[in-house]
């Protein structure tokens, strides 16, 4: 009987308890008529604003505390470890706060990856990216408004390719770093995993925040760590210096490539989407 009903002998999981949710429509104009859609846009805007405000202030504060011109201790300040914690910690907090409203993307690369996997519609993806970029610009704008002299003196938290690194190395760092982040997002929010491992509660924002933290530790010395086009754009718009603009393409092309690879890897390799599609095709051809 247990075999017929699909109930596992030891308790809690059945393969029949789970079915993949249908893909989101490519273009869903109905979304534009719903208040929940605009509420989600507001949530993405505010979350990205807060993210940039706290993290850019952390970067500028660290550079101020370690400025050789001030004859301060070079080991003062939060250091690269503290900056990485600021980015990862804020993502943890903000994803936790907004996941139930907008999904807690706070990053155009994450939105792009979820769009490729048909988790969000084209309309929602484009509008999310606009809200995220505007939020990032506003967040960095607040930093400059409150601390203009420090902001300009210490680089405005803008992402730039560090001296001594080639463009290829910088691009690879952004691709791999974003892959780690988006791969973690897919894994942490996989509904099949939630059904299978329901006895092991997973707080999705925690691994996502840790992914951001770990990537920052690895790539701050190379690019300052973008992995979020809105974060890089917001800082570049307000700082508005040639170097930040010259390197800006790295922080869009790299993250979008990394997100696309992560979406493909999770959906078609780990989740065997290609195998399922082939099996479905074969079963239909026999009918």
Coordinates of C-alpha atoms in Angstrom, one line a residue:
X1 CA 0.0 0.0 0.0
X2 CA 2.8 2.4 0.9
X3 CA 4.3 1.9 -2.6
X4 CA 1.0 2.6 -4.3
X5 CA 0.4 5.8 -2.5
X6 CA 4.0 7.0 -2.9
X7 CA 4.6 7.4 0.8
X8 CA 8.1 6.7 1.9
X9 CA 8.6 3.9 4.5
X10 CA 10.3 6.2 7.0
X11 CA 8.0 9.0 6.9
X12 CA 7.9 12.3 5.4
X13 CA 8.8 12.6 1.7
X14 CA 7.0 11.4 -1.3
X15 CA 7.9 12.1 -4.9
X16 CA 4.2 12.6 -5.7
X17 CA 4.0 15.4 -3.1
X18 CA 5.9 17.7 -5.5
X19 CA 5.3 19.1 -9.0
X20 CA 7.2 21.8 -10.7
X21 CA 5.3 25.1 -10.7
X22 CA 4.4 26.2 -14.3
X23 CA 6.8 28.7 -15.9
X24 CA 5.8 32.3 -15.8
X25 CA 4.4 33.8 -19.0
X26 CA 7.0 35.7 -21.1
X27 CA 4.8 38.8 -21.1
X28 CA 2.1 39.2 -18.5
X29 CA 0.3 42.6 -19.0
X30 CA -2.1 41.7 -16.2
X31 CA 0.7 42.3 -13.7
X32 CA 0.6 46.0 -14.5
X33 CA -2.9 46.2 -13.0
X34 CA -2.1 44.7 -9.7
X35 CA -1.1 46.6 -6.5
X36 CA 1.0 43.7 -5.4
X37 CA 3.3 44.3 -8.5
X38 CA 3.9 47.9 -7.6
X39 CA 4.4 47.0 -4.0
X40 CA 7.1 44.6 -5.1
X41 CA 8.7 47.4 -7.1
X42 CA 8.7 49.7 -4.1
X43 CA 10.3 46.9 -2.0
X44 CA 13.1 46.4 -4.5
X45 CA 13.7 50.1 -4.8
X46 CA 13.9 50.6 -1.0
X47 CA 15.9 47.5 -0.4
X48 CA 18.6 48.4 -3.0
X49 CA 18.7 51.9 -1.7
X50 CA 19.4 50.7 1.8
X51 CA 21.9 48.1 0.5
X52 CA 24.0 50.8 -1.3
X53 CA 23.7 53.3 1.6
X54 CA 25.1 51.0 4.2
X55 CA 27.7 49.3 2.1
X56 CA 29.1 52.4 0.4
X57 CA 29.3 54.1 3.8
X58 CA 31.2 51.1 5.1
X59 CA 33.7 51.3 2.2
X60 CA 34.3 55.0 2.6
X61 CA 34.5 54.7 6.4
X62 CA 37.2 52.1 6.1
X63 CA 39.3 54.2 3.6
X64 CA 39.0 57.2 5.9
X65 CA 40.1 55.2 8.9
X66 CA 43.2 53.8 7.1
X67 CA 44.1 57.0 5.2
X68 CA 48.0 57.4 5.4
X69 CA 47.6 61.2 5.1
X70 CA 46.0 61.2 8.6
X71 CA 48.8 59.3 10.2
X72 CA 46.4 56.7 11.5
X73 CA 47.0 53.0 12.1
X74 CA 47.1 51.2 8.8
X75 CA 45.4 48.2 10.5
X76 CA 42.5 50.3 11.8
X77 CA 39.0 50.1 10.4
X78 CA 36.9 47.1 9.5
X79 CA 39.3 45.9 6.8
X80 CA 38.3 43.8 3.8
X81 CA 36.7 41.2 6.1
X82 CA 34.4 43.9 7.6
X83 CA 33.5 45.2 4.1
X84 CA 32.6 41.7 3.0
X85 CA 30.5 41.2 6.1
X86 CA 28.7 44.5 5.4
X87 CA 27.7 43.4 1.9
X88 CA 26.8 39.8 2.9
X89 CA 25.0 40.9 6.1
X90 CA 22.9 43.5 4.4
X91 CA 21.9 41.0 1.7
X92 CA 20.8 38.6 4.4
X93 CA 18.8 41.2 6.2
X94 CA 17.2 42.7 3.1
X95 CA 16.4 39.4 1.4
X96 CA 14.8 38.2 4.7
X97 CA 12.7 41.4 4.8
X98 CA 11.6 41.5 1.2
X99 CA 11.4 37.8 0.1
X100 CA 7.7 37.5 0.8
X101 CA 6.9 40.7 -1.1
X102 CA 9.1 40.9 -4.2
X103 CA 11.3 37.7 -3.9
X104 CA 14.2 39.8 -2.5
X105 CA 16.2 40.0 -5.7
X106 CA 18.0 43.4 -5.0
X107 CA 20.3 42.6 -8.0
X108 CA 19.6 42.8 -11.8
X109 CA 21.8 39.7 -12.3
X110 CA 19.6 37.7 -9.9
X111 CA 16.5 38.9 -11.7
X112 CA 18.0 38.1 -15.1
X113 CA 18.9 34.5 -14.0
X114 CA 15.4 34.0 -12.6
X115 CA 13.9 35.4 -15.8
X116 CA 15.9 32.9 -17.9
X117 CA 14.6 30.1 -15.8
X118 CA 11.0 31.5 -16.3
X119 CA 10.6 32.2 -12.6
X120 CA 9.5 35.8 -13.4
X121 CA 7.9 37.4 -16.5
X122 CA 9.7 39.8 -18.8
X123 CA 7.6 42.7 -17.6
X124 CA 8.5 42.0 -13.9
X125 CA 12.2 41.4 -14.8
X126 CA 12.6 44.7 -16.6
X127 CA 10.7 46.7 -14.0
X128 CA 12.6 45.1 -11.2
X129 CA 15.9 46.1 -12.9
X130 CA 14.7 49.7 -13.3
X131 CA 13.7 49.9 -9.6
X132 CA 16.9 48.3 -8.5
X133 CA 19.1 50.8 -10.5
X134 CA 17.1 53.8 -9.3
X135 CA 17.3 52.5 -5.7
X136 CA 21.1 52.1 -6.0
X137 CA 21.5 55.6 -7.4
X138 CA 19.4 57.1 -4.7
X139 CA 21.2 55.2 -1.9
X140 CA 24.7 56.4 -3.1
X141 CA 23.2 59.8 -3.6
X142 CA 22.3 59.9 0.1
X143 CA 25.8 58.9 1.1
X144 CA 27.2 61.8 -1.0
X145 CA 24.6 64.2 0.4
X146 CA 25.6 63.3 4.0
X147 CA 29.4 63.1 3.6
X148 CA 30.3 64.9 0.4
X149 CA 33.9 65.6 1.2
X150 CA 34.6 62.1 2.4
X151 CA 32.7 60.6 -0.5
X152 CA 34.8 62.4 -3.2
X153 CA 38.1 61.9 -1.4
X154 CA 37.7 58.2 -0.9
X155 CA 36.4 57.1 -4.3
X156 CA 32.7 57.0 -3.7
X157 CA 32.6 53.2 -3.3
X158 CA 32.8 52.9 -7.1
X159 CA 33.8 49.6 -8.7
X160 CA 36.9 49.8 -10.8
X161 CA 39.4 47.2 -12.1
X162 CA 42.4 47.3 -9.8
X163 CA 45.9 48.1 -11.1
X164 CA 47.9 45.1 -12.1
X165 CA 44.9 43.0 -13.2
X166 CA 43.9 42.5 -16.9
X167 CA 40.5 43.0 -18.3
X168 CA 40.1 39.3 -18.7
X169 CA 40.9 38.6 -15.1
X170 CA 38.4 41.2 -14.0
X171 CA 35.7 39.8 -16.3
X172 CA 36.3 36.3 -15.1
X173 CA 36.1 37.4 -11.5
X174 CA 32.7 38.9 -12.1
X175 CA 31.4 35.9 -14.1
X176 CA 32.5 33.4 -11.5
X177 CA 31.4 35.5 -8.5
X178 CA 28.0 36.1 -9.9
X179 CA 27.7 32.4 -10.8
X180 CA 28.3 31.5 -7.2
X181 CA 25.6 34.0 -6.0
X182 CA 22.9 33.1 -8.5
X183 CA 23.6 29.3 -8.2
X184 CA 23.1 29.8 -4.4
X185 CA 19.8 31.7 -5.0
X186 CA 18.5 28.8 -7.2
X187 CA 19.5 26.2 -4.7
X188 CA 18.3 28.0 -1.6
X189 CA 14.9 28.7 -3.1
X190 CA 14.3 25.4 -5.0
X191 CA 10.8 24.3 -4.1
X192 CA 11.6 20.7 -4.9
X193 CA 14.4 20.8 -2.3
X194 CA 12.0 22.3 0.2
X195 CA 9.5 19.5 -0.3
X196 CA 12.2 16.8 -0.2
X197 CA 14.0 18.2 2.9
X198 CA 11.0 19.7 4.7
X199 CA 12.4 18.1 7.9
X200 CA 15.5 20.3 7.6
X201 CA 14.3 24.0 7.7
X202 CA 16.4 26.2 5.4
X203 CA 16.4 30.0 5.9
X204 CA 17.1 31.0 2.3
X205 CA 18.5 34.5 3.0
X206 CA 21.3 33.0 5.1
X207 CA 23.1 31.0 2.4
X208 CA 22.5 33.9 -0.1
X209 CA 24.1 36.4 2.3
X210 CA 27.0 34.0 2.9
X211 CA 27.5 33.6 -0.8
X212 CA 27.8 37.4 -1.2
X213 CA 30.2 37.5 1.8
X214 CA 32.5 34.8 0.4
X215 CA 32.6 36.3 -3.1
X216 CA 33.6 39.7 -1.7
X217 CA 36.5 38.2 0.2
X218 CA 37.8 36.7 -3.0
X219 CA 37.3 39.5 -5.5
X220 CA 37.5 42.9 -3.6
X221 CA 41.2 43.1 -4.4
X222 CA 40.4 42.6 -8.2
X223 CA 37.3 44.6 -9.0
X224 CA 36.0 45.8 -5.7
X225 CA 33.4 43.1 -6.3
X226 CA 30.5 44.0 -8.4
X227 CA 28.3 40.9 -9.0
X228 CA 25.4 43.4 -8.9
X229 CA 25.0 45.7 -11.9
X230 CA 22.8 48.1 -9.9
X231 CA 25.4 48.5 -7.2
X232 CA 28.1 49.3 -9.8
X233 CA 25.8 51.6 -11.8
X234 CA 24.6 53.5 -8.7
X235 CA 28.2 54.2 -7.5
X236 CA 29.3 55.2 -11.0
X237 CA 26.5 57.6 -11.6
X238 CA 27.0 59.6 -8.4
X239 CA 30.9 59.4 -8.4
X240 CA 30.9 60.2 -12.2
X241 CA 34.7 59.7 -12.9
X242 CA 36.2 58.4 -16.1
X243 CA 37.7 55.2 -14.6
X244 CA 34.5 54.1 -13.1
X245 CA 32.7 54.6 -16.4
X246 CA 35.4 53.0 -18.5
X247 CA 35.2 49.8 -16.4
X248 CA 31.4 49.8 -16.1
X249 CA 30.8 47.3 -18.9
X250 CA 32.7 44.6 -16.8
X251 CA 30.1 44.9 -14.1
X252 CA 27.2 44.3 -16.5
X253 CA 28.6 41.8 -19.0
X254 CA 30.3 39.6 -16.3
X255 CA 27.3 39.4 -13.9
X256 CA 24.8 38.7 -16.7
X257 CA 27.0 35.9 -18.2
X258 CA 27.5 34.4 -14.7
X259 CA 23.8 34.5 -14.0
X260 CA 22.9 32.9 -17.4
X261 CA 25.4 30.1 -16.7
X262 CA 24.0 29.5 -13.2
X263 CA 20.4 29.4 -14.5
X264 CA 21.4 26.9 -17.2
X265 CA 23.4 24.7 -14.8
X266 CA 20.7 24.5 -12.2
X267 CA 17.8 24.1 -14.5
X268 CA 19.2 21.8 -17.1
X269 CA 22.0 19.9 -15.3
X270 CA 21.1 19.7 -11.6
X271 CA 17.4 19.6 -12.2
X272 CA 17.7 17.6 -15.4
X273 CA 15.5 19.9 -17.4
X274 CA 17.0 18.8 -20.7
X275 CA 16.5 15.1 -19.8
X276 CA 12.9 15.7 -18.8
X277 CA 12.2 17.6 -22.0
X278 CA 13.7 14.8 -24.1
X279 CA 11.8 12.1 -22.2
X280 CA 8.5 14.1 -22.7
X281 CA 9.3 14.4 -26.4
X282 CA 9.9 10.6 -26.8
X283 CA 6.8 9.7 -24.9
X284 CA 4.7 11.9 -27.1
X285 CA 6.3 10.5 -30.3
X286 CA 5.2 7.0 -29.3
X287 CA 1.6 8.0 -29.0

